[in-house]
Amino acid sequence: MKIYYDQDADLSLLKDQTIAILGYGSQGHAHALNLRDSGLKVIVGLRAGGPSYERAQADGFEVLAPHLACSRAEIIMVLVPDQIQPQLYREAIEPNLSPGKMLMFAHGFNIHYGQIVPPKEVDVTMVAPKGPGHLVRREFERGAGVPCLVAVHQDATGQALARALAYAKGIGGTRAGVIETTFREETETDLFGEQCVLCGGVSALIKAGFETLVEAGYPPELAYFECCHELKLIVDLIYEGGLSFMRYSISDTAEYGDLTRGPRIIDQRVKEEMKRILEEIQSGRFAREWILENQAGRPVMNALRRQEAAHPIEEVGARLREMMPWLKKK
Ligand SMILES: NC(=O)C1=CN([C@@H]2O[C@H](COP(=O)(O)OP(=O)(O)OC[C@H]3O[C@@H](n4cnc5c(N)ncnc54)[C@H](OP(=O)(O)O)[C@@H]3O)[C@@H](O)[C@H]2O)C=CC1
Ligand SMILES: CC[C@](O)(C(C)=O)C(=O)O
């Protein structure tokens, strides 16, 4: 497996090229600002009247309708939500593709599941940061970076990988390490990670712990600090030095509880369910469900969002975070 760092990427490959960033949300604003700070020429493609249009202008970018941005740019990075991309592709991107251009993604969903099929004469690549967009920006500003995956789906120019690596360097990814992979591998592992561990698994674990303590009669504020707030402090230690550094910092009592009780929580049944979820991703069943859910106007997503917003952990957490002035208010 190949991992690329700063010395493996040449920013000058992009210096005379215009980069269009479509979307100015979580990833979009971070890529646009980091690339500009790296000395590259960036324009932003957005629909007029949307909330991020003025934000991108206020940050000093030239903001154009998506089809105009695509017609002006040699490099087009698609950073609108995955479910929006196929329509935006048909309306604004495809008519403005021509030989020599490079179409880029930060996640492989639409290419891997065949929702977007670009013409053969353009490069199609991916630079997928392994972290939320706001941290892609925050880490870059402090001189660090978020690791990325890079993949080439089509190499029409012979320069696709080199140009994608230059882009990864421009957003700070090669400071931390950029792994070469495929659209399939990125898509499947990314969906698996967010469903089973990073978002789905962690949220379910936090809520189960919180509910168990509250149902046993402990104060919800205490349950929040124990099962949610402290998680970040523990994960920071794992991020910095692995599980061993976290275990070095916690008490021996905590470490003994971790080693003996942890496997009772995440046991063989959990792993069996993870395997089933991975199979749904690999077979395309999850992708079909998500595509149809969007076509139907998101009835399940809307109901679940309402239900989750009403969970007691949200009210308690908001109240406690209000007392922590160092946390950014949403
Ligand atoms: N979120 C993350 O941290 C990560 C995301 N990715 C990938 O990056 C890509 C972008 O995701 P993310 O940054 O979360 O996206 P966001 O949801 O943050 O994107 C919002 C942006 O998309 C624009 N947009 C939304 N709907 C439309 C529309 N109908 N037409 C035109 N523009 C629209 C919004 O404009 P407006 O203001 O007008 O609504 C806004 O600028 C996805 O492929 C995702 O999988 C990869 C790694 C991590
Ligand atoms: C963990 C969620 C993520 O995969 C990410 C930030 O990397 C996403 O798609 O938002």
mmCIF file of C-alpha atoms and ligand atoms in Angstrom:
data_model
loop_
_atom_site.group_PDB
_atom_site.id
_atom_site.type_symbol
_atom_site.label_atom_id
_atom_site.label_comp_id
_atom_site.label_asym_id
_atom_site.label_seq_id
_atom_site.Cartn_x
_atom_site.Cartn_y
_atom_site.Cartn_z
ATOM 1 C CA MET A 1 0.000 0.000 0.000
ATOM 2 C CA LYS A 2 1.344 3.419 -0.958
ATOM 3 C CA ILE A 3 1.163 6.431 1.386
ATOM 4 C CA TYR A 4 2.114 9.847 0.022
ATOM 5 C CA TYR A 5 3.517 12.785 1.992
ATOM 6 C CA ASP A 6 4.390 16.404 1.139
ATOM 7 C CA GLN A 7 7.587 15.489 -0.721
ATOM 8 C CA ASP A 8 5.612 13.182 -3.064
ATOM 9 C CA ALA A 9 3.241 15.893 -4.332
ATOM 10 C CA ASP A 10 3.953 18.848 -6.605
ATOM 11 C CA LEU A 11 1.659 21.843 -6.104
ATOM 12 C CA SER A 12 3.053 23.565 -9.202
ATOM 13 C CA LEU A 13 1.083 21.102 -11.394
ATOM 14 C CA LEU A 14 -2.030 23.098 -10.495
ATOM 15 C CA LYS A 15 -0.594 26.590 -10.410
ATOM 16 C CA ASP A 16 -1.921 27.699 -13.813
ATOM 17 C CA GLN A 17 -5.210 25.836 -13.462
ATOM 18 C CA THR A 18 -8.503 27.174 -12.138
ATOM 19 C CA ILE A 19 -10.155 24.987 -9.509
ATOM 20 C CA ALA A 20 -13.950 25.149 -9.197
ATOM 21 C CA ILE A 21 -15.268 24.071 -5.812
ATOM 22 C CA LEU A 22 -18.963 23.184 -6.156
ATOM 23 C CA GLY A 23 -20.615 23.620 -2.750
ATOM 24 C CA TYR A 24 -19.440 25.660 0.209
ATOM 25 C CA GLY A 25 -20.545 23.513 3.136
ATOM 26 C CA SER A 26 -18.520 21.341 5.482
ATOM 27 C CA GLN A 27 -15.910 20.161 2.950
ATOM 28 C CA GLY A 28 -16.419 22.924 0.369
ATOM 29 C CA HIS A 29 -15.407 25.871 2.529
ATOM 30 C CA ALA A 30 -12.394 23.979 3.907
ATOM 31 C CA HIS A 31 -11.064 22.911 0.482
ATOM 32 C CA ALA A 32 -11.608 26.356 -1.040
ATOM 33 C CA LEU A 33 -9.881 28.236 1.793
ATOM 34 C CA ASN A 34 -6.993 25.754 2.148
ATOM 35 C CA LEU A 35 -6.312 25.644 -1.613
ATOM 36 C CA ARG A 36 -6.342 29.440 -1.798
ATOM 37 C CA ASP A 37 -3.979 29.660 1.186
ATOM 38 C CA SER A 38 -1.733 27.201 -0.693
ATOM 39 C CA GLY A 39 -1.480 29.759 -3.508
ATOM 40 C CA LEU A 40 -3.915 28.152 -5.966
ATOM 41 C CA LYS A 41 -6.627 29.816 -8.041
ATOM 42 C CA VAL A 42 -10.072 28.892 -6.692
ATOM 43 C CA ILE A 43 -13.579 29.857 -7.778
ATOM 44 C CA VAL A 44 -16.762 28.650 -6.086
ATOM 45 C CA GLY A 45 -19.872 27.284 -7.832
ATOM 46 C CA LEU A 46 -23.166 27.768 -5.951
ATOM 47 C CA ARG A 47 -26.854 28.293 -6.569
ATOM 48 C CA ALA A 48 -27.919 31.907 -5.985
ATOM 49 C CA GLY A 49 -30.003 32.569 -2.880
ATOM 50 C CA GLY A 50 -28.723 29.603 -0.859
ATOM 51 C CA PRO A 51 -27.300 30.265 2.612
ATOM 52 C CA SER A 52 -23.693 29.553 1.655
ATOM 53 C CA TYR A 53 -23.583 31.948 -1.336
ATOM 54 C CA GLU A 54 -23.027 35.050 0.808
ATOM 55 C CA ARG A 55 -20.616 33.170 3.097
ATOM 56 C CA ALA A 56 -18.363 32.291 0.148
ATOM 57 C CA GLN A 57 -18.520 35.869 -1.140
ATOM 58 C CA ALA A 58 -17.748 37.248 2.328
ATOM 59 C CA ASP A 59 -14.688 34.966 2.394
ATOM 60 C CA GLY A 60 -13.520 36.784 -0.739
ATOM 61 C CA PHE A 61 -14.247 34.169 -3.418
ATOM 62 C CA GLU A 62 -15.594 34.776 -6.880
ATOM 63 C CA VAL A 63 -18.908 32.891 -6.721
ATOM 64 C CA LEU A 64 -20.593 31.778 -9.938
ATOM 65 C CA ALA A 65 -23.545 29.617 -10.926
ATOM 66 C CA PRO A 66 -22.302 25.984 -10.975
ATOM 67 C CA HIS A 67 -22.410 25.658 -14.806
ATOM 68 C CA LEU A 68 -20.353 28.858 -15.248
ATOM 69 C CA ALA A 69 -17.807 27.773 -12.645
ATOM 70 C CA CYS A 70 -17.477 24.417 -14.449
ATOM 71 C CA SER A 71 -16.996 26.063 -17.823
ATOM 72 C CA ARG A 72 -14.193 28.281 -16.425
ATOM 73 C CA ALA A 73 -12.290 25.588 -14.505
ATOM 74 C CA GLU A 74 -9.780 22.886 -15.429
ATOM 75 C CA ILE A 75 -10.347 21.118 -12.099
ATOM 76 C CA ILE A 76 -13.913 20.578 -10.827
ATOM 77 C CA MET A 77 -14.350 19.296 -7.252
ATOM 78 C CA VAL A 78 -17.910 18.172 -6.400
ATOM 79 C CA LEU A 79 -18.660 19.073 -2.775
ATOM 80 C CA VAL A 80 -22.446 19.233 -2.634
ATOM 81 C CA PRO A 81 -24.258 16.443 -0.729
ATOM 82 C CA ASP A 82 -24.015 13.000 -2.371
ATOM 83 C CA GLN A 83 -27.763 12.810 -3.038
ATOM 84 C CA ILE A 84 -27.653 16.127 -4.973
ATOM 85 C CA GLN A 85 -24.653 15.254 -7.120
ATOM 86 C CA PRO A 86 -26.282 13.249 -9.970
ATOM 87 C CA GLN A 87 -28.701 16.073 -10.837
ATOM 88 C CA LEU A 88 -26.007 18.769 -10.533
ATOM 89 C CA TYR A 89 -23.773 16.594 -12.728
ATOM 90 C CA ARG A 90 -26.401 16.330 -15.482
ATOM 91 C CA GLU A 91 -27.359 20.023 -15.385
ATOM 92 C CA ALA A 92 -24.114 21.891 -14.726
ATOM 93 C CA ILE A 93 -21.061 19.654 -14.894
ATOM 94 C CA GLU A 94 -21.426 17.212 -17.825
ATOM 95 C CA PRO A 95 -22.110 19.908 -20.454
ATOM 96 C CA ASN A 96 -18.895 21.669 -19.396
ATOM 97 C CA LEU A 97 -16.503 18.724 -19.413
ATOM 98 C CA SER A 98 -13.834 18.586 -22.109
ATOM 99 C CA PRO A 99 -10.527 16.752 -22.679
ATOM 100 C CA GLY A 100 -7.833 17.691 -20.161
ATOM 101 C CA LYS A 101 -10.234 18.585 -17.380
ATOM 102 C CA MET A 102 -10.304 16.703 -14.110
ATOM 103 C CA LEU A 103 -13.530 15.854 -12.274
ATOM 104 C CA MET A 104 -12.991 15.227 -8.568
ATOM 105 C CA PHE A 105 -14.954 13.824 -5.640
ATOM 106 C CA ALA A 106 -14.400 13.626 -1.877
ATOM 107 C CA HIS A 107 -16.393 10.390 -1.637
ATOM 108 C CA GLY A 108 -16.848 7.633 -4.196
ATOM 109 C CA PHE A 109 -20.582 6.922 -3.758
ATOM 110 C CA ASN A 110 -21.928 8.214 -7.091
ATOM 111 C CA ILE A 111 -19.115 6.851 -9.248
ATOM 112 C CA HIS A 112 -18.941 3.480 -7.514
ATOM 113 C CA TYR A 113 -22.709 2.891 -7.576
ATOM 114 C CA GLY A 114 -23.005 4.138 -11.173
ATOM 115 C CA GLN A 115 -25.108 7.247 -10.520
ATOM 116 C CA ILE A 116 -22.587 9.420 -12.408
ATOM 117 C CA VAL A 117 -20.820 8.113 -15.528
ATOM 118 C CA PRO A 118 -18.326 10.691 -16.847
ATOM 119 C CA PRO A 119 -17.036 10.695 -20.434
ATOM 120 C CA LYS A 120 -13.807 8.785 -21.068
ATOM 121 C CA GLU A 121 -11.760 11.830 -22.095
ATOM 122 C CA VAL A 122 -11.655 13.463 -18.661
ATOM 123 C CA ASP A 123 -9.623 12.527 -15.595
ATOM 124 C CA VAL A 124 -11.805 11.345 -12.702
ATOM 125 C CA THR A 125 -10.164 11.278 -9.289
ATOM 126 C CA MET A 126 -10.973 11.399 -5.605
ATOM 127 C CA VAL A 127 -9.337 13.114 -2.648
ATOM 128 C CA ALA A 128 -11.342 12.046 0.390
ATOM 129 C CA PRO A 129 -10.363 13.600 3.709
ATOM 130 C CA LYS A 130 -10.734 11.183 6.627
ATOM 131 C CA GLY A 131 -12.306 13.828 8.843
ATOM 132 C CA PRO A 132 -15.095 16.417 8.993
ATOM 133 C CA GLY A 133 -14.649 19.507 6.809
ATOM 134 C CA HIS A 134 -14.438 21.921 9.717
ATOM 135 C CA LEU A 135 -11.423 20.011 11.006
ATOM 136 C CA VAL A 136 -9.877 19.929 7.527
ATOM 137 C CA ARG A 137 -9.798 23.729 7.827
ATOM 138 C CA ARG A 138 -8.901 23.930 11.532
ATOM 139 C CA GLU A 139 -6.003 21.474 11.241
ATOM 140 C CA PHE A 140 -4.648 23.226 8.131
ATOM 141 C CA GLU A 141 -4.698 26.606 9.906
ATOM 142 C CA ARG A 142 -2.612 25.255 12.769
ATOM 143 C CA GLY A 143 -0.023 23.840 10.362
ATOM 144 C CA ALA A 144 -1.273 20.250 10.581
ATOM 145 C CA GLY A 145 -3.513 18.220 8.270
ATOM 146 C CA VAL A 146 -6.229 15.577 8.046
ATOM 147 C CA PRO A 147 -5.216 12.285 6.328
ATOM 148 C CA CYS A 148 -6.849 11.642 2.958
ATOM 149 C CA LEU A 149 -7.472 8.814 0.523
ATOM 150 C CA VAL A 150 -6.621 9.336 -3.141
ATOM 151 C CA ALA A 151 -8.020 7.298 -6.045
ATOM 152 C CA VAL A 152 -8.015 7.445 -9.816
ATOM 153 C CA HIS A 153 -11.124 6.236 -11.670
ATOM 154 C CA GLN A 154 -10.043 7.515 -15.112
ATOM 155 C CA ASP A 155 -6.639 8.753 -16.224
ATOM 156 C CA ALA A 156 -7.158 10.399 -19.605
ATOM 157 C CA THR A 157 -4.208 12.811 -19.362
ATOM 158 C CA GLY A 158 -1.622 10.520 -17.781
ATOM 159 C CA GLN A 159 -1.408 13.130 -15.000
ATOM 160 C CA ALA A 160 -4.482 12.188 -12.974
ATOM 161 C CA LEU A 161 -2.709 10.818 -9.897
ATOM 162 C CA ALA A 162 -0.089 13.584 -9.855
ATOM 163 C CA ARG A 163 -2.780 16.274 -10.125
ATOM 164 C CA ALA A 164 -4.921 14.655 -7.443
ATOM 165 C CA LEU A 165 -1.897 14.458 -5.135
ATOM 166 C CA ALA A 166 -1.181 18.141 -5.783
ATOM 167 C CA TYR A 167 -4.781 18.885 -4.780
ATOM 168 C CA ALA A 168 -4.377 16.755 -1.639
ATOM 169 C CA LYS A 169 -1.256 18.757 -0.796
ATOM 170 C CA GLY A 170 -3.175 21.989 -1.334
ATOM 171 C CA ILE A 171 -5.751 21.062 1.306
ATOM 172 C CA GLY A 172 -3.079 19.854 3.776
ATOM 173 C CA GLY A 173 -3.678 16.116 3.350
ATOM 174 C CA THR A 174 -0.073 15.159 2.472
ATOM 175 C CA ARG A 175 1.081 16.681 5.782
ATOM 176 C CA ALA A 176 -0.685 13.776 7.526
ATOM 177 C CA GLY A 177 -0.492 11.057 4.853
ATOM 178 C CA VAL A 178 -2.513 10.207 1.741
ATOM 179 C CA ILE A 179 -3.285 6.542 1.060
ATOM 180 C CA GLU A 180 -3.758 5.403 -2.541
ATOM 181 C CA THR A 181 -6.901 3.313 -2.910
ATOM 182 C CA THR A 182 -9.862 2.738 -5.257
ATOM 183 C CA PHE A 183 -13.323 4.305 -5.462
ATOM 184 C CA ARG A 184 -14.805 0.963 -4.388
ATOM 185 C CA GLU A 185 -12.588 0.573 -1.345
ATOM 186 C CA GLU A 186 -13.101 4.183 -0.195
ATOM 187 C CA THR A 187 -16.869 4.022 -0.631
ATOM 188 C CA GLU A 188 -17.324 0.738 1.194
ATOM 189 C CA THR A 189 -14.968 1.489 4.092
ATOM 190 C CA ASP A 190 -16.268 5.050 4.519
ATOM 191 C CA LEU A 191 -19.905 3.898 4.708
ATOM 192 C CA PHE A 192 -18.934 1.067 7.045
ATOM 193 C CA GLY A 193 -16.956 3.393 9.342
ATOM 194 C CA GLU A 194 -19.684 6.021 9.643
ATOM 195 C CA GLN A 195 -22.456 3.457 10.168
ATOM 196 C CA CYS A 196 -20.785 0.993 12.531
ATOM 197 C CA VAL A 197 -18.167 2.970 14.423
ATOM 198 C CA LEU A 198 -17.705 6.724 14.017
ATOM 199 C CA CYS A 199 -21.311 7.962 13.905
ATOM 200 C CA GLY A 200 -23.823 5.100 14.195
ATOM 201 C CA GLY A 201 -21.873 2.911 16.626
ATOM 202 C CA VAL A 202 -20.678 5.765 18.825
ATOM 203 C CA SER A 203 -24.078 7.542 19.010
ATOM 204 C CA ALA A 204 -25.805 4.277 19.945
ATOM 205 C CA LEU A 205 -23.169 3.502 22.589
ATOM 206 C CA ILE A 206 -23.450 7.001 24.121
ATOM 207 C CA LYS A 207 -27.254 6.845 24.246
ATOM 208 C CA ALA A 208 -27.291 3.312 25.668
ATOM 209 C CA GLY A 209 -24.898 4.344 28.453
ATOM 210 C CA PHE A 210 -26.823 7.547 29.198
ATOM 211 C CA GLU A 211 -30.195 5.771 29.246
ATOM 212 C CA THR A 212 -28.902 2.956 31.485
ATOM 213 C CA LEU A 213 -27.678 5.422 34.130
ATOM 214 C CA VAL A 214 -30.769 7.671 33.979
ATOM 215 C CA GLU A 215 -33.172 4.691 34.115
ATOM 216 C CA ALA A 216 -31.253 3.496 37.204
ATOM 217 C CA GLY A 217 -32.020 6.825 38.906
ATOM 218 C CA TYR A 218 -28.783 8.778 38.420
ATOM 219 C CA PRO A 219 -29.024 12.493 37.461
ATOM 220 C CA PRO A 220 -29.044 13.082 33.684
ATOM 221 C CA GLU A 221 -26.372 15.784 34.046
ATOM 222 C CA LEU A 222 -24.006 13.265 35.618
ATOM 223 C CA ALA A 223 -24.877 10.665 32.970
ATOM 224 C CA TYR A 224 -24.124 13.244 30.244
ATOM 225 C CA PHE A 225 -20.671 14.075 31.621
ATOM 226 C CA GLU A 226 -19.870 10.388 32.126
ATOM 227 C CA CYS A 227 -21.086 8.921 28.832
ATOM 228 C CA CYS A 228 -20.780 11.822 26.381
ATOM 229 C CA HIS A 229 -18.616 14.773 27.415
ATOM 230 C CA GLU A 230 -15.711 12.688 28.716
ATOM 231 C CA LEU A 231 -15.693 10.576 25.569
ATOM 232 C CA LYS A 232 -14.014 13.415 23.670
ATOM 233 C CA LEU A 233 -11.273 13.671 26.291
ATOM 234 C CA ILE A 234 -10.667 9.924 26.150
ATOM 235 C CA VAL A 235 -10.690 9.849 22.339
ATOM 236 C CA ASP A 236 -8.195 12.747 22.275
ATOM 237 C CA LEU A 237 -5.734 10.495 24.115
ATOM 238 C CA ILE A 238 -6.352 7.622 21.682
ATOM 239 C CA TYR A 239 -5.887 10.052 18.748
ATOM 240 C CA GLU A 240 -2.582 11.283 20.188
ATOM 241 C CA GLY A 241 -1.011 7.996 21.271
ATOM 242 C CA GLY A 242 -3.243 5.035 20.546
ATOM 243 C CA LEU A 243 -5.114 2.808 22.996
ATOM 244 C CA SER A 244 -1.912 2.279 25.017
ATOM 245 C CA PHE A 245 -1.502 6.018 25.719
ATOM 246 C CA MET A 246 -5.164 6.270 26.777
ATOM 247 C CA ARG A 247 -4.638 3.277 29.106
ATOM 248 C CA TYR A 248 -1.439 4.841 30.468
ATOM 249 C CA SER A 249 -3.374 7.999 31.411
ATOM 250 C CA ILE A 250 -6.474 6.422 32.950
ATOM 251 C CA SER A 251 -6.433 4.779 36.398
ATOM 252 C CA ASP A 252 -5.515 1.108 36.815
ATOM 253 C CA THR A 253 -9.089 0.541 38.017
ATOM 254 C CA ALA A 254 -10.446 2.009 34.783
ATOM 255 C CA GLU A 255 -7.992 -0.009 32.709
ATOM 256 C CA TYR A 256 -8.998 -3.275 34.409
ATOM 257 C CA GLY A 257 -12.686 -2.438 33.799
ATOM 258 C CA ASP A 258 -11.893 -1.562 30.166
ATOM 259 C CA LEU A 259 -10.055 -4.846 29.528
ATOM 260 C CA THR A 260 -12.538 -7.135 31.271
ATOM 261 C CA ARG A 261 -15.930 -5.431 30.608
ATOM 262 C CA GLY A 262 -15.373 -3.854 27.176
ATOM 263 C CA PRO A 263 -15.494 -7.202 25.310
ATOM 264 C CA ARG A 264 -18.802 -7.986 27.091
ATOM 265 C CA ILE A 265 -20.306 -4.827 25.539
ATOM 266 C CA ILE A 266 -18.896 -5.168 22.024
ATOM 267 C CA ASP A 267 -19.147 -8.938 21.715
ATOM 268 C CA GLN A 268 -19.395 -11.476 18.870
ATOM 269 C CA ARG A 269 -23.049 -10.515 18.202
ATOM 270 C CA VAL A 270 -22.025 -6.930 17.513
ATOM 271 C CA LYS A 271 -19.369 -8.126 15.084
ATOM 272 C CA GLU A 272 -21.918 -10.373 13.335
ATOM 273 C CA GLU A 273 -24.176 -7.335 12.864
ATOM 274 C CA MET A 274 -21.222 -5.308 11.555
ATOM 275 C CA LYS A 275 -20.623 -8.029 8.959
ATOM 276 C CA ARG A 276 -24.279 -7.875 7.888
ATOM 277 C CA ILE A 277 -24.072 -4.097 7.531
ATOM 278 C CA LEU A 278 -20.855 -4.411 5.496
ATOM 279 C CA GLU A 279 -22.612 -6.888 3.197
ATOM 280 C CA GLU A 280 -25.508 -4.415 2.662
ATOM 281 C CA ILE A 281 -22.913 -1.815 1.605
ATOM 282 C CA GLN A 282 -20.965 -4.186 -0.663
ATOM 283 C CA SER A 283 -24.092 -5.505 -2.380
ATOM 284 C CA GLY A 284 -25.436 -1.978 -3.075
ATOM 285 C CA ARG A 285 -28.521 -2.579 -0.888
ATOM 286 C CA PHE A 286 -27.713 0.358 1.403
ATOM 287 C CA ALA A 287 -27.059 2.606 -1.629
ATOM 288 C CA ARG A 288 -30.419 1.652 -3.184
ATOM 289 C CA GLU A 289 -32.214 2.320 0.114
ATOM 290 C CA TRP A 290 -30.589 5.772 0.462
ATOM 291 C CA ILE A 291 -31.255 6.735 -3.173
ATOM 292 C CA LEU A 292 -34.933 5.683 -2.918
ATOM 293 C CA GLU A 293 -35.274 7.419 0.480
ATOM 294 C CA ASN A 294 -34.202 10.689 -1.158
ATOM 295 C CA GLN A 295 -36.484 10.178 -4.143
ATOM 296 C CA ALA A 296 -39.402 9.691 -1.722
ATOM 297 C CA GLY A 297 -38.655 12.974 0.083
ATOM 298 C CA ARG A 298 -36.841 11.377 3.041
ATOM 299 C CA PRO A 299 -39.790 10.124 5.143
ATOM 300 C CA VAL A 300 -37.636 7.835 7.307
ATOM 301 C CA MET A 301 -34.794 10.339 7.716
ATOM 302 C CA ASN A 302 -37.203 13.124 8.739
ATOM 303 C CA ALA A 303 -38.968 10.941 11.306
ATOM 304 C CA LEU A 304 -35.680 9.723 12.787
ATOM 305 C CA ARG A 305 -34.246 13.250 12.930
ATOM 306 C CA ARG A 306 -37.335 14.450 14.879
ATOM 307 C CA GLN A 307 -37.088 11.486 17.245
ATOM 308 C CA GLU A 308 -33.364 11.973 17.896
ATOM 309 C CA ALA A 309 -33.732 15.730 18.488
ATOM 310 C CA ALA A 310 -36.223 14.943 21.277
ATOM 311 C CA HIS A 311 -33.875 12.557 23.121
ATOM 312 C CA PRO A 312 -33.228 13.824 26.700
ATOM 313 C CA ILE A 313 -29.455 13.738 26.147
ATOM 314 C CA GLU A 314 -29.825 16.634 23.702
ATOM 315 C CA GLU A 315 -31.613 18.912 26.185
ATOM 316 C CA VAL A 316 -29.234 18.113 29.058
ATOM 317 C CA GLY A 317 -26.185 18.468 26.838
ATOM 318 C CA ALA A 318 -27.275 21.839 25.438
ATOM 319 C CA ARG A 319 -27.808 23.164 28.975
ATOM 320 C CA LEU A 320 -24.418 21.971 30.212
ATOM 321 C CA ARG A 321 -22.515 23.165 27.161
ATOM 322 C CA GLU A 322 -24.087 26.612 27.625
ATOM 323 C CA MET A 323 -21.919 26.887 30.771
ATOM 324 C CA MET A 324 -18.716 26.218 28.798
ATOM 325 C CA PRO A 325 -17.849 29.530 27.132
ATOM 326 C CA TRP A 326 -14.919 27.993 25.215
ATOM 327 C CA LEU A 327 -17.307 25.900 23.130
ATOM 328 C CA LYS A 328 -18.435 27.551 19.922
ATOM 329 C CA LYS A 329 -22.182 28.250 20.093
ATOM 330 C CA LYS A 330 -24.168 26.762 17.174
HETATM 331 N N1 LIG B 1 -19.043 16.311 5.720
HETATM 332 C C1 LIG B 1 -17.804 15.804 5.721
HETATM 333 O O1 LIG B 1 -16.992 16.130 6.585
HETATM 334 C C2 LIG B 1 -17.348 14.854 4.663
HETATM 335 C C3 LIG B 1 -17.958 14.832 3.435
HETATM 336 N N2 LIG B 1 -17.415 14.095 2.411
HETATM 337 C C4 LIG B 1 -18.023 14.175 1.097
HETATM 338 O O2 LIG B 1 -17.922 15.531 0.629
HETATM 339 C C5 LIG B 1 -19.036 15.844 -0.211
HETATM 340 C C6 LIG B 1 -19.724 17.080 0.332
HETATM 341 O O3 LIG B 1 -20.264 16.767 1.593
HETATM 342 P P1 LIG B 1 -20.531 17.903 2.698
HETATM 343 O O4 LIG B 1 -19.393 18.845 2.742
HETATM 344 O O5 LIG B 1 -20.948 17.170 3.936
HETATM 345 O O6 LIG B 1 -21.775 18.626 2.071
HETATM 346 P P2 LIG B 1 -22.675 19.768 2.727
HETATM 347 O O7 LIG B 1 -23.997 19.220 3.094
HETATM 348 O O8 LIG B 1 -21.930 20.484 3.798
HETATM 349 O O9 LIG B 1 -22.857 20.710 1.438
HETATM 350 C C7 LIG B 1 -23.534 21.875 1.515
HETATM 351 C C8 LIG B 1 -23.240 22.688 0.268
HETATM 352 O O10 LIG B 1 -23.898 22.096 -0.851
HETATM 353 C C9 LIG B 1 -24.743 23.062 -1.443
HETATM 354 N N3 LIG B 1 -25.999 22.477 -1.927
HETATM 355 C C10 LIG B 1 -26.898 21.781 -1.192
HETATM 356 N N4 LIG B 1 -27.956 21.445 -1.944
HETATM 357 C C11 LIG B 1 -27.715 21.959 -3.178
HETATM 358 C C12 LIG B 1 -28.429 21.959 -4.391
HETATM 359 N N5 LIG B 1 -29.625 21.365 -4.489
HETATM 360 N N6 LIG B 1 -27.868 22.587 -5.455
HETATM 361 C C13 LIG B 1 -26.666 23.195 -5.349
HETATM 362 N N7 LIG B 1 -25.935 23.236 -4.224
HETATM 363 C C14 LIG B 1 -26.458 22.619 -3.158
HETATM 364 C C15 LIG B 1 -25.089 24.013 -0.304
HETATM 365 O O11 LIG B 1 -25.471 25.246 -0.870
HETATM 366 P P3 LIG B 1 -26.690 26.122 -0.246
HETATM 367 O O12 LIG B 1 -26.048 27.011 0.766
HETATM 368 O O13 LIG B 1 -27.216 26.820 -1.440
HETATM 369 O O14 LIG B 1 -27.668 25.146 0.361
HETATM 370 C C16 LIG B 1 -23.774 24.093 0.439
HETATM 371 O O15 LIG B 1 -22.890 25.016 -0.157
HETATM 372 C C17 LIG B 1 -19.918 14.589 -0.210
HETATM 373 O O16 LIG B 1 -19.550 13.826 -1.312
HETATM 374 C C18 LIG B 1 -19.509 13.867 1.076
HETATM 375 O O17 LIG B 1 -19.739 12.484 1.061
HETATM 376 C C19 LIG B 1 -16.258 13.390 2.546
HETATM 377 C C20 LIG B 1 -15.610 13.366 3.748
HETATM 378 C C21 LIG B 1 -16.165 13.999 4.932
HETATM 379 C C1 LIG B 2 -17.570 10.071 9.623
HETATM 380 C C2 LIG B 2 -18.457 10.763 8.639
HETATM 381 C C3 LIG B 2 -17.796 11.066 7.308
HETATM 382 O O1 LIG B 2 -17.509 9.845 6.644
HETATM 383 C C4 LIG B 2 -16.502 11.804 7.552
HETATM 384 C C5 LIG B 2 -16.513 13.087 8.281
HETATM 385 O O2 LIG B 2 -15.442 11.334 7.195
HETATM 386 C C6 LIG B 2 -18.763 11.866 6.432
HETATM 387 O O3 LIG B 2 -19.054 11.404 5.328
HETATM 388 O O4 LIG B 2 -19.184 12.954 6.827
#
